[in-house]
Coordinates of C-alpha atoms and ligand atoms in Angstrom, one line a residue:
X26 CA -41.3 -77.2 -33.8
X27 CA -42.8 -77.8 -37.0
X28 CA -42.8 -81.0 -39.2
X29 CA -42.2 -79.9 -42.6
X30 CA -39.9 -82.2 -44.0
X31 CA -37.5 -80.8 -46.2
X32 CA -38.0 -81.4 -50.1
X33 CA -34.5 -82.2 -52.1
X34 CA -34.5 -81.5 -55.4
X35 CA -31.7 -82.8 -57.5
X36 CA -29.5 -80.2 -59.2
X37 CA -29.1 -80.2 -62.6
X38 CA -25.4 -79.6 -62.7
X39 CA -23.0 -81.9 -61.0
X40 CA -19.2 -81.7 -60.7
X41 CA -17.0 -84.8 -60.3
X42 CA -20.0 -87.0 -60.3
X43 CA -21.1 -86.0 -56.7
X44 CA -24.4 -84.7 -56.6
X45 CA -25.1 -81.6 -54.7
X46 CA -28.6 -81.8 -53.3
X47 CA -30.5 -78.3 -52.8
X48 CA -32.2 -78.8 -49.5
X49 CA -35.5 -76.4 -49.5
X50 CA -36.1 -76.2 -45.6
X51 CA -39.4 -74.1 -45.4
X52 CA -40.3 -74.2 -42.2
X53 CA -38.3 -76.9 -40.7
X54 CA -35.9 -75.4 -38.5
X55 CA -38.1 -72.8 -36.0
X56 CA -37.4 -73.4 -32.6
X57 CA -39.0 -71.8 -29.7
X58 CA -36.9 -68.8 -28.2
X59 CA -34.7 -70.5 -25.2
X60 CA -32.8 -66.8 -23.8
X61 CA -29.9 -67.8 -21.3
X62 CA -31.3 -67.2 -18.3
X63 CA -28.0 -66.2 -15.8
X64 CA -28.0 -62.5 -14.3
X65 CA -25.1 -61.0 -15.9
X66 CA -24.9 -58.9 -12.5
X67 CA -24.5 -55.5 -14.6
X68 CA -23.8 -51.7 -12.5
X69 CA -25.8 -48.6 -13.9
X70 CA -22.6 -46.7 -14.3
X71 CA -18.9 -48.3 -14.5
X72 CA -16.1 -46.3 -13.0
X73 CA -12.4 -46.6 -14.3
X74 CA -10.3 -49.7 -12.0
X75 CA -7.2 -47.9 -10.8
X76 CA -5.0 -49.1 -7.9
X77 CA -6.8 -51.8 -7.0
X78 CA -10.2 -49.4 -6.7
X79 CA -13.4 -48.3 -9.0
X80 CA -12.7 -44.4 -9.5
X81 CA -14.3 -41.3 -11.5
X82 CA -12.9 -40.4 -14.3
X83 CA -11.2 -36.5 -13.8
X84 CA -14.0 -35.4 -16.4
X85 CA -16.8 -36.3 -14.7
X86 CA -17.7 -38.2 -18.0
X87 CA -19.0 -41.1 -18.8
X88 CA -20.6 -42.4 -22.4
X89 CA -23.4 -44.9 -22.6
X90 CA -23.2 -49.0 -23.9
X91 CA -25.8 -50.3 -25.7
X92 CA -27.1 -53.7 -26.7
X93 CA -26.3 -54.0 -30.3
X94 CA -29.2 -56.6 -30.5
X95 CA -31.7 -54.3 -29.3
X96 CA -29.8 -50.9 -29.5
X97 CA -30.8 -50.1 -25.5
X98 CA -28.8 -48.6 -23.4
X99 CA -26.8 -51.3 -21.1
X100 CA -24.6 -49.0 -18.9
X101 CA -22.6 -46.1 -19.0
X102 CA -19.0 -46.2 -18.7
X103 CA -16.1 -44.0 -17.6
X104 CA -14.5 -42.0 -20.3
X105 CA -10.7 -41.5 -19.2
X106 CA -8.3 -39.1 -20.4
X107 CA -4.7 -38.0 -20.1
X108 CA -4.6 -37.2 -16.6
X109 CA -6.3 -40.8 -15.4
X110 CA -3.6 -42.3 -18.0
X111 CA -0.9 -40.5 -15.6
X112 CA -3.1 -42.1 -12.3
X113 CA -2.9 -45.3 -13.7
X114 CA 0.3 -45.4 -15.0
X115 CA 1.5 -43.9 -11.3
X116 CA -0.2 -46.8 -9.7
X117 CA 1.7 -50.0 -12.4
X118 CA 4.7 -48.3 -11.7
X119 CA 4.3 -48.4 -8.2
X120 CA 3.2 -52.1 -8.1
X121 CA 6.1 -53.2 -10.9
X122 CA 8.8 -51.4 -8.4
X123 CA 7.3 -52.4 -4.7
X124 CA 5.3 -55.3 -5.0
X125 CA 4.3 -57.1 -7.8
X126 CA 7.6 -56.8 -9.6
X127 CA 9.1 -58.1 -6.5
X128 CA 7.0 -61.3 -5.9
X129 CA 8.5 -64.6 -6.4
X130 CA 7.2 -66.3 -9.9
X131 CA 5.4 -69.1 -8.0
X132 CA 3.1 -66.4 -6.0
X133 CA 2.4 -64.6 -9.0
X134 CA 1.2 -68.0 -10.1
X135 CA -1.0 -68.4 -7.0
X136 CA -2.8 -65.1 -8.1
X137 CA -3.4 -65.9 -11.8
X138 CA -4.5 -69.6 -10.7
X139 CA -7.0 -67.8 -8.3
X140 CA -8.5 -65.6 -11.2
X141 CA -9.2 -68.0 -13.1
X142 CA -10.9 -70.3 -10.7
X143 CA -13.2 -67.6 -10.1
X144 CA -13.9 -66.4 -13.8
X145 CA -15.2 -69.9 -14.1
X146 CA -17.0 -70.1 -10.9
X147 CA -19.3 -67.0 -12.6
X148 CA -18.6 -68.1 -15.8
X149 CA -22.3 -68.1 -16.9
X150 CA -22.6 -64.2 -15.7
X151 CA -19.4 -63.1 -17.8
X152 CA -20.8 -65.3 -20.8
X153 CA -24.5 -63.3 -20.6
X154 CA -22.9 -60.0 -19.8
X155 CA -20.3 -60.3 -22.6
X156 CA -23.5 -61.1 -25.6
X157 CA -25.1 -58.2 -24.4
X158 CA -22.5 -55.7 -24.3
X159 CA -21.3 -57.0 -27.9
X160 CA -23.8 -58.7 -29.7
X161 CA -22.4 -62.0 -30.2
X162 CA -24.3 -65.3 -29.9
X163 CA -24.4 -66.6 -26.6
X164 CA -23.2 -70.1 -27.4
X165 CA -20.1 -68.7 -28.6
X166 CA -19.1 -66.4 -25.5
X167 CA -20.3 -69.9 -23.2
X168 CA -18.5 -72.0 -25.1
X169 CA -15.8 -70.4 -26.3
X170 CA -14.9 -67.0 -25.1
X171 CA -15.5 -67.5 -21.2
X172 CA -13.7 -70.5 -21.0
X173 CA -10.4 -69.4 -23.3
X174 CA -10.2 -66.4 -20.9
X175 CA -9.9 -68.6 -17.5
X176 CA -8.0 -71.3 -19.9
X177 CA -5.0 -68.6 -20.8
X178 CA -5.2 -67.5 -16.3
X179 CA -4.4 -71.5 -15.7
X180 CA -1.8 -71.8 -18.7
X181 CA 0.2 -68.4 -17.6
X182 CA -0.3 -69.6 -14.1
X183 CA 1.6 -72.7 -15.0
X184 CA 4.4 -70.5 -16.4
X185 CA 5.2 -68.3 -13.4
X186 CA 7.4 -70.6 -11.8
X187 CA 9.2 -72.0 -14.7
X188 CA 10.6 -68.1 -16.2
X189 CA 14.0 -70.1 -16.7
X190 CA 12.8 -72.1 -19.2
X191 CA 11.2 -69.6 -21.4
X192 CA 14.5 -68.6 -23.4
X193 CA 16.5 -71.3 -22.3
X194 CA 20.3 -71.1 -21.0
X195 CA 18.8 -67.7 -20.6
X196 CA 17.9 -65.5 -17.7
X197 CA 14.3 -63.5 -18.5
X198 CA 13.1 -60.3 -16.6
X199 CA 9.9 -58.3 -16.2
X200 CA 10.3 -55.4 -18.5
X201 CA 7.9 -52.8 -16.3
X202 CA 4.8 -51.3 -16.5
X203 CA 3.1 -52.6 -20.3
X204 CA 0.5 -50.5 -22.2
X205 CA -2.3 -52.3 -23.7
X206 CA -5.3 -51.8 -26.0
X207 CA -7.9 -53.9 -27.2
X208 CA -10.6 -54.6 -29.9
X209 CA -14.8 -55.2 -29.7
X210 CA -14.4 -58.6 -31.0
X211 CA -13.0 -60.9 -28.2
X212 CA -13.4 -58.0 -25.4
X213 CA -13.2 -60.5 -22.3
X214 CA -10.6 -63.4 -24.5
X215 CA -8.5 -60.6 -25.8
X216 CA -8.0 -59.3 -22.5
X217 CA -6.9 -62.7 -21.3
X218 CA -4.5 -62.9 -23.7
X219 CA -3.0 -59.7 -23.1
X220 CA -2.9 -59.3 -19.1
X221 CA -2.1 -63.5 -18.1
X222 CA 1.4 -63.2 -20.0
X223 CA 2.3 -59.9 -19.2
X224 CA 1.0 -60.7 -15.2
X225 CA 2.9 -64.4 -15.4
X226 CA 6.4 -62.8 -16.4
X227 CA 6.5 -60.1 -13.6
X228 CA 4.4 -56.5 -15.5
X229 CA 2.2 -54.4 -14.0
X230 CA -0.5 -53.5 -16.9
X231 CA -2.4 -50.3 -17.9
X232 CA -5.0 -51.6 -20.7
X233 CA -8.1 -50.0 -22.5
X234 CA -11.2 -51.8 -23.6
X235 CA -12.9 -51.1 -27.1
X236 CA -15.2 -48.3 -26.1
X237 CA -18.4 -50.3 -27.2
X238 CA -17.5 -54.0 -25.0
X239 CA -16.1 -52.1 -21.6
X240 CA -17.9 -54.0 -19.4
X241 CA -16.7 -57.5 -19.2
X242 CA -13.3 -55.9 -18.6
X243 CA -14.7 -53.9 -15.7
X244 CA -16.3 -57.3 -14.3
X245 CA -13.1 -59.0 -14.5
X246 CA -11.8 -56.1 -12.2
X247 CA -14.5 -57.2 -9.9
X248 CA -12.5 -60.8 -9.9
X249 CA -9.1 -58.8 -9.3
X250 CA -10.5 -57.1 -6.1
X251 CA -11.6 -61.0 -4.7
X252 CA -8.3 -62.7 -5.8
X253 CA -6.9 -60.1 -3.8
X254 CA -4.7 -59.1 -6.3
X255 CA -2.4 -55.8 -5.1
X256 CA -3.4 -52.8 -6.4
X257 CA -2.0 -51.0 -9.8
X258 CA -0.9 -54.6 -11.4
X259 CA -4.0 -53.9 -13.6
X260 CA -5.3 -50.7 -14.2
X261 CA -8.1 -50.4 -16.6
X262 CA -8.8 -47.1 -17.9
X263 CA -11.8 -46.9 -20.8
X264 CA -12.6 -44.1 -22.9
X265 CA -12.0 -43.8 -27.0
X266 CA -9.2 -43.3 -29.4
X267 CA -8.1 -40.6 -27.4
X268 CA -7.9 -42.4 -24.2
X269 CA -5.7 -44.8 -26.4
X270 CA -3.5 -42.8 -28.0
X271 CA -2.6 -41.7 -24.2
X272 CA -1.7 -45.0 -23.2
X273 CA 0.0 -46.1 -26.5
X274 CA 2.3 -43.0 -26.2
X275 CA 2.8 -42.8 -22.4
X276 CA 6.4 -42.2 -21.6
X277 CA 6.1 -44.8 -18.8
X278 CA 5.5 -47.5 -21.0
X279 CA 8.7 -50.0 -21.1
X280 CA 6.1 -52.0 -23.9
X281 CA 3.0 -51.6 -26.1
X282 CA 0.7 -54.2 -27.1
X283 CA -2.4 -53.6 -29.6
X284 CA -4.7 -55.2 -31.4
X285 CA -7.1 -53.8 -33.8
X286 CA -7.6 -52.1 -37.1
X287 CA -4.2 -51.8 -39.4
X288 CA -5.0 -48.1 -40.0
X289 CA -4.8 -47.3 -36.1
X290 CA -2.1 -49.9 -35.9
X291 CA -0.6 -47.8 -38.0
X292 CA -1.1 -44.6 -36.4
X293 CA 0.6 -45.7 -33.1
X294 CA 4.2 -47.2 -35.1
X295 CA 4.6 -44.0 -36.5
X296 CA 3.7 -41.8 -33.3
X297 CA 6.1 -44.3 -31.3
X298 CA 8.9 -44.8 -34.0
X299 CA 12.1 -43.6 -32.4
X300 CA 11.1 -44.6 -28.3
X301 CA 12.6 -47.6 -27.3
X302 CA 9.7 -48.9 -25.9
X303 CA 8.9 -52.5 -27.4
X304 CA 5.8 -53.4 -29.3
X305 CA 3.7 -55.7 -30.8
X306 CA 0.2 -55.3 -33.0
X307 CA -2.0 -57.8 -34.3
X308 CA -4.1 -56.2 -36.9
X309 CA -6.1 -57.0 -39.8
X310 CA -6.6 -60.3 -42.0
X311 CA -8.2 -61.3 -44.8
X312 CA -7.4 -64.8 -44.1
X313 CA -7.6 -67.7 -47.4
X314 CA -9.6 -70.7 -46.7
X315 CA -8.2 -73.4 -49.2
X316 CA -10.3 -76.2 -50.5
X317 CA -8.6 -79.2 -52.3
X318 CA -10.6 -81.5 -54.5
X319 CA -9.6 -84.7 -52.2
X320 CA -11.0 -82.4 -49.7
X321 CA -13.6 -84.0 -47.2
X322 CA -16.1 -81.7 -48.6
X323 CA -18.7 -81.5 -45.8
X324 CA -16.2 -81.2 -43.1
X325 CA -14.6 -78.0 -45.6
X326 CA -18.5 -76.5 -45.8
X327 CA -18.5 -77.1 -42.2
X328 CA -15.1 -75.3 -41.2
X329 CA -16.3 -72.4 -43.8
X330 CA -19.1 -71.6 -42.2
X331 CA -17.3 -71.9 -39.0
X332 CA -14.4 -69.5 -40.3
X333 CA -16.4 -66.7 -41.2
X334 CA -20.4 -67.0 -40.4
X335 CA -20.3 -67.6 -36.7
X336 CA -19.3 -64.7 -34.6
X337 CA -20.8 -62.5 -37.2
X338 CA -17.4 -62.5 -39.0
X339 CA -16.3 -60.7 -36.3
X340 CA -12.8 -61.9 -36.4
X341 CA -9.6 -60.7 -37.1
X342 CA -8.8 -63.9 -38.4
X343 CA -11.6 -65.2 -40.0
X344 CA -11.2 -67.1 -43.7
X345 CA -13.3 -64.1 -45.3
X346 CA -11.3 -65.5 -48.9
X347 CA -12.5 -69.3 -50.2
X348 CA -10.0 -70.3 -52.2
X349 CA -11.9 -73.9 -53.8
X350 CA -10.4 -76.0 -56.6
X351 CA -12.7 -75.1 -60.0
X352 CA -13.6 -78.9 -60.2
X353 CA -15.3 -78.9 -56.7
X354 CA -16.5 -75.0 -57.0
X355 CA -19.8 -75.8 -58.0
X356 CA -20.4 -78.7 -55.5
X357 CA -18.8 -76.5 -52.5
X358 CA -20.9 -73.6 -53.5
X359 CA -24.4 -75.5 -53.6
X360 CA -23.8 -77.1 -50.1
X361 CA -23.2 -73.9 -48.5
X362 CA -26.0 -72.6 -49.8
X363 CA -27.4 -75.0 -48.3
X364 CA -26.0 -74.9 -45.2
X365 CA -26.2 -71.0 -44.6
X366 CA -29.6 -71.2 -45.0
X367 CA -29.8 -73.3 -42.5
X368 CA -28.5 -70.2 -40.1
X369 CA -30.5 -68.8 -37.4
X370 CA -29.7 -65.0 -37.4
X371 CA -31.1 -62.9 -34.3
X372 CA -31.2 -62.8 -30.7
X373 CA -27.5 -63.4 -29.7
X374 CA -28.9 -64.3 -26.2
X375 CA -30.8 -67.1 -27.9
X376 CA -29.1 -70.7 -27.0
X377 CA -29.8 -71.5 -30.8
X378 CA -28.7 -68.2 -32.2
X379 CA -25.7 -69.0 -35.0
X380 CA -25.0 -65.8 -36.2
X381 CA -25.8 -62.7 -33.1
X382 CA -26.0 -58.8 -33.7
X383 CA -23.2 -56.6 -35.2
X384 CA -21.2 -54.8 -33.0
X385 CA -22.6 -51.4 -33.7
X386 CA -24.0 -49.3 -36.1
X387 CA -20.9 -48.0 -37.7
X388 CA -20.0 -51.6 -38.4
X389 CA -23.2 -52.4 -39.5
X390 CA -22.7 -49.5 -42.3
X391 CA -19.5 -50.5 -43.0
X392 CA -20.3 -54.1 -43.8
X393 CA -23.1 -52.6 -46.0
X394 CA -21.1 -50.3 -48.0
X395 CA -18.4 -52.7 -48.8
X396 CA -21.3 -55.4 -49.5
X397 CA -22.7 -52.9 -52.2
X398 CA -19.2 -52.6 -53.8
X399 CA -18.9 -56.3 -54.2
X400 CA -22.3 -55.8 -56.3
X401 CA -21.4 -53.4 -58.1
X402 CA -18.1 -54.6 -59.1
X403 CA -19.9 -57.2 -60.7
X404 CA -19.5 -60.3 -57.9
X405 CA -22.7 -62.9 -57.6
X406 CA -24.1 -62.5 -54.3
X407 CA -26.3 -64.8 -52.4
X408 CA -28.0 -64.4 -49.3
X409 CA -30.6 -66.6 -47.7
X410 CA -34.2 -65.1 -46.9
X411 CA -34.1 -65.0 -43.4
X412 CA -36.2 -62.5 -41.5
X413 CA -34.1 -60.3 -39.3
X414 CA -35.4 -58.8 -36.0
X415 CA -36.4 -55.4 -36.6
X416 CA -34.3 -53.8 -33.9
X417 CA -30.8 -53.9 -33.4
X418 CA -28.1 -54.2 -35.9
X419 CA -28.1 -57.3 -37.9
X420 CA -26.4 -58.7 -41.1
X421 CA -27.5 -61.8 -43.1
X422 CA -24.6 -64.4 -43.9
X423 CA -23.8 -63.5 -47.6
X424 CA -21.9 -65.1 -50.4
X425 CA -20.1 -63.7 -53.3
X426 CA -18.9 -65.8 -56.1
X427 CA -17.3 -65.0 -59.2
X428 CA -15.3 -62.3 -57.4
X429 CA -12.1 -61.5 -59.2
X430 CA -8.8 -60.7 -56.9
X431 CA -8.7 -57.2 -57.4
X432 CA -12.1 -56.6 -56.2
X433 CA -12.9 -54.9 -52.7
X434 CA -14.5 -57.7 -51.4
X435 CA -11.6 -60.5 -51.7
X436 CA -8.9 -57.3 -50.7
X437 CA -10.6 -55.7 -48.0
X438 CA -11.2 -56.3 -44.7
X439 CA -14.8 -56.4 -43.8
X440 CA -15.2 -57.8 -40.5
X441 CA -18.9 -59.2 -41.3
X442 CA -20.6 -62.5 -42.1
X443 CA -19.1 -62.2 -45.9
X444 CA -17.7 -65.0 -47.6
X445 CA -16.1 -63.9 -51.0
X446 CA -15.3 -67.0 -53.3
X447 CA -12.2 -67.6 -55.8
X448 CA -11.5 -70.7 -57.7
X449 CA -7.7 -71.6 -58.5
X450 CA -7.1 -74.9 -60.7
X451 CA -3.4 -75.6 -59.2
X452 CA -1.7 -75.9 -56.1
X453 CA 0.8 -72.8 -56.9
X454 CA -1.8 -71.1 -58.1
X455 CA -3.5 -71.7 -54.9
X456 CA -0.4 -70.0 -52.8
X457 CA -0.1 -67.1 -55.3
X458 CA -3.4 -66.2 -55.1
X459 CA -3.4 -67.1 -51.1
X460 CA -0.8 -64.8 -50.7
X461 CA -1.6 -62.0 -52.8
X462 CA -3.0 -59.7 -50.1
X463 CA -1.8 -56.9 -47.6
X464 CA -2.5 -59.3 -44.6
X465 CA -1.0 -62.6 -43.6
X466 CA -2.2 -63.2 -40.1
X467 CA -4.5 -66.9 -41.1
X468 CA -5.1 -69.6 -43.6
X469 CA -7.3 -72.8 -43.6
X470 CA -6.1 -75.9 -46.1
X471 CA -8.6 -78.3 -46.8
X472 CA -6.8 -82.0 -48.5
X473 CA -6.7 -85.5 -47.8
X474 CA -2.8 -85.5 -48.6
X475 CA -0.3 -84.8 -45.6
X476 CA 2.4 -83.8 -47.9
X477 CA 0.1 -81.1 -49.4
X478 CA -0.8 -79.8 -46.1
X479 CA 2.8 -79.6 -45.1
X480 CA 4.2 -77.8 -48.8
X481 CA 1.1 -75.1 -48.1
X482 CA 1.8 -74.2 -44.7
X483 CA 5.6 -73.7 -45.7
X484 CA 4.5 -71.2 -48.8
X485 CA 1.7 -69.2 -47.0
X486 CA 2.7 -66.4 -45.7
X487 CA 0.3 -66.5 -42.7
X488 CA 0.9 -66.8 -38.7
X489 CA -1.5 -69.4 -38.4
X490 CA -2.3 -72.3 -41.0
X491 CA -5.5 -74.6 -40.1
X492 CA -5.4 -77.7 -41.6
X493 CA -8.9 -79.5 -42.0
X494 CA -10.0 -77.6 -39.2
X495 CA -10.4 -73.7 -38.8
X496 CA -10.5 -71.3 -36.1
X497 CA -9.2 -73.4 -33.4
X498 CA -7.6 -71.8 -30.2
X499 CA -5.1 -73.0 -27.7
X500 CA -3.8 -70.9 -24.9
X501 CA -0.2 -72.9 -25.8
X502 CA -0.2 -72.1 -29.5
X503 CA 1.5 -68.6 -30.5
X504 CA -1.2 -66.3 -32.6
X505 CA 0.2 -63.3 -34.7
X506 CA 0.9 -62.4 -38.1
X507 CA 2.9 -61.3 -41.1
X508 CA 2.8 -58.5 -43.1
X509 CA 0.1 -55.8 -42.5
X510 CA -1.0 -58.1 -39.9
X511 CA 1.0 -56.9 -37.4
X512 CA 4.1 -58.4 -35.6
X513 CA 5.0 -60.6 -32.5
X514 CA 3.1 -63.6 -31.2
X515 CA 0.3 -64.0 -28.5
X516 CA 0.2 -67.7 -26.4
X517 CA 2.9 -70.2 -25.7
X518 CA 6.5 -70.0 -24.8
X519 CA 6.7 -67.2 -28.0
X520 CA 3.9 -64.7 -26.7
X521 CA 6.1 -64.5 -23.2
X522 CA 9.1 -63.7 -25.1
X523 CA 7.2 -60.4 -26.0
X524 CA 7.3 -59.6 -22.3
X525 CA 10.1 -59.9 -20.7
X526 CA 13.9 -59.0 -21.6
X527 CA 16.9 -61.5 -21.4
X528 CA 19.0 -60.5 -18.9
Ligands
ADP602 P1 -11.7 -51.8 -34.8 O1 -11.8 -51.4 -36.3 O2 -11.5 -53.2 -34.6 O3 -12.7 -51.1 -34.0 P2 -9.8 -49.9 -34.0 O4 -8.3 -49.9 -34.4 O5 -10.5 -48.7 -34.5 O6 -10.3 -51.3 -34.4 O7 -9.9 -49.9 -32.4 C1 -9.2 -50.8 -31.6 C2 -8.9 -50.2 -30.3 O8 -8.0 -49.1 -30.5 C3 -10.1 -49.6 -29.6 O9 -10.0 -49.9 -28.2 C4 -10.0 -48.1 -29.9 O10 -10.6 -47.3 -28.9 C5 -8.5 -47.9 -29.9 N1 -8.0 -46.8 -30.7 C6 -8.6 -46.1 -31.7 N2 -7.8 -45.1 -32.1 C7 -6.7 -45.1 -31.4 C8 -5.4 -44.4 -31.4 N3 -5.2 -43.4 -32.2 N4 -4.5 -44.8 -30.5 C9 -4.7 -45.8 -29.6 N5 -5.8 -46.5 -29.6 C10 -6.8 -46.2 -30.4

């Protein structure tokens, strides 16, 4: 590592009195490349997982993955269609009515307890295989996304046995076989969050990984087959839209459950409105992060960066919109400068990697396109000089201040490592501005006062309202959103409500 101490110069604007140092870093922060190590265990070819077995898909077809940060191929998965929908479906039907459906809520639990005992047991081989597959930094699928998945198994697990208190002074029951599909962003977490509740109250599943992050969901089969888990409770069909669209609208589905984009959200409501099959979707967000002036103003620059640079931005939830009192805007705005140049973008396997690869190409360009907007519509944008590896599909964290509200970057979803920056001078104008958007799934408030904290969370109109901290997950705590953002809840005593009936 070099020694280059880092120069501050003194700014020569300061708000409030605080001064808001410009750290120049040079070369400060290189570290030596330290790549996780642990074999992720990867197959040349992944079949489709249905009744309890690997299969070929009825096409004989199979598309490749690649390695956003590199853009080699990783695998080749199965690509399903209509008639392995019908297989799968056969097979949850089957469990629901003879087996799983029938076993007593405190075996279930046994089962889900089991899975998750040995998701952590390989818990470094998921974590590697889930960065290279979808390009995001290794700390966070270690840290975060490995251990959330086995942390939902344990909490569901806990829930099996205690059905009766889910509605209480009601009975609950399973509803049947559930329909599930899933985004790139969270491919292993997501999946947690869809099969442990649906498993805990009694369904059988079919689900669909995003077609470019298939494989952790194929590994997690793998775990399924040791927990001895009876076959067609999960069937995991991949594939594309299509391959969706066949298990969104299959006419043995008692319930849907989706997450991703509001446009295909969309697209399945109005291809299922009239069924009586139950659904829920968690779509898009263009989530508010609110900064007071009493704010702790590190800890805000802190969770900022946190809400939207690592992961890539990558999240459906991420607080893409800084909402930051004018009197502070200046100071807020120097120290993240600061601190995103501060990021090391590149090698998602990388132990000091902050911000990994995008998802895939077609992101990348979409990202790009929506970043040239915010330019030409007149917004400031910042973006540190960091060198990006050549190969591979990479984004550097980007500011934009002096965006106005109707501009396409503080309206539209870009699922990047964009921050777009507002000021507001007054708490309602704050909430107006808050919740003047489409979405309504997240917000972040940054205050020293309590009773500020409490007035904001009652006026936003979002599913989830940090306070002082953002992007924090609990397996007890119900996600979802308002709005465009989609409907019902995931986690907690809400997201089991979504899968069962009261009887
Ligand atoms: P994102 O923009 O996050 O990729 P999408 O909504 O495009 O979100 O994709 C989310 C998931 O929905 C993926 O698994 C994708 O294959 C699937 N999908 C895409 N189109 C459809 C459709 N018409 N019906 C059902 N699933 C679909």
């Amino acid at each position: 590592m070099s020694t280059v101490a880092p120069v501050i110069k003194r700014p020569a604007k300061r708000s409030q009195g605080r001064p808001a140092p410009e750290l120049i870093f040079g070369d400060l922060w290189q570290f030596d490349p330290a790549p996780e190590t642990a074999d992720p265990k990867l197959k040349a070819r992944y079949e489709l997982f249905i009744n309890g077995k690997f299969v070929a898909p009825s096409s004989g077809k199979y598309f490749d993955s690649i390695n956003p940060a590199n853009e080699q191929k990783l695998t080749e998965i199965a690509h399903g269609n209509a008639a392995d929908v019908d297989a799968a479906y056969a097979a949850a039907k089957k469990a629901f009515d003879h087996t799983w459906g029938k076993l007593p809520g405190k075996e279930r639990a046994k089962y889900l307890y089991r899975i998750a005992r040995l998701l952590q047991d390989r818990a470094r081989e998921f974590a590697v295989a889930e960065t290279l597959d979808g390009g995001k930094p290794i700390k966070e699928s270690r840290d975060f996304d490995v251990p959330m998945a086995a942390a939902h198994f344990f909490y569901h697990a806990g829930w099996a046995d205690k059905l009766d208190y889910v509605a209480p002074g009601r009975k609950v029951a399973p509803l049947g076989v559930v329909g599930q599909v899933i985004p790139w962003n969270f491919p292993l977490l997501m999946l947690a969050w869809k099969l442990a509740p649906a498993l805990a109250m009694g369904n059988t599943v079919v689900i669909k990984p995003a077609e470019t992050t298939s494989v952790t969901a194929l590994k997690l089969a793998e775990i399924f087959q040791d927990a001895g888990l009876p076959p067609g409770v999960v069937n995991i069909v991949t594939g594309f839209g299509d391959t969706g669209a066949a298990i969104m609208g299959h006419a043995t589905a008692a319930k849907v459950a989706f997450t991703g984009s509001t446009e295909v959200g969309k697209i399945i409501m109005r291809s299922l409105a009239g069924t009586d099959k139950k659904m829920t979707m968690e779509l898009g967000g263009k989530a508010a992060n609110i900064v007071f002036d009493d704010a702790p103003i590190d800890q805000a620059v802190e969770g900022i960066v946190n809400g939207i640079f690592f992961n890539q931005g990558h999240v459906c939830c991420a607080g893409s919109r800084l909402l930051v009192q004018e009197t502070v805007a200046d100071e807020v705005l120097a120290k993240l400068k600061n601190r995103i140049r501060t990021l090391r973008v590149g090698d998602p396997i990388d132990k000091n990697t902050d911000i990994g690869a995008i998802n895939s190409k077609e992101q990348l360009h979409t990202i790009e396109k929506l970043v040239a907007a915010g330019v030409k519509e007149g917004a400031t944008m910042y973006q540190p000089p960091c060198k990006l590896p050549t190969k591979g599909f990479y984004f550097r964290p980007t500011l934009f201040s002096d965006v106005s509200m109707s501009s396409r970057v503080a309206r539209e979803e870009i699922f990047g490592p964009v921050l777009s920056i507002l000021t507001f001078r007054t708490l309602d104008e704050a909430i107006e501005k808050a919740n003047n958007t489409a979405y309504g799934l997240s917000a972040g408030v940054w205050t020293d006062k309590g009773s500020r904290i409490l007035k904001m969370s009652t006026e936003l109109k979002a599913g989830v309202v940090w306070a002082n901290t953002y992007n924090k997950f609990d397996p007890t705590s119900p996600f979802g959103g308002y709005k465009e953002s989609g409907f019902g809840r995931e986690g907690g005593r809400q997201g089991l409500l979504d899968y069962c009936k009261l009887v």
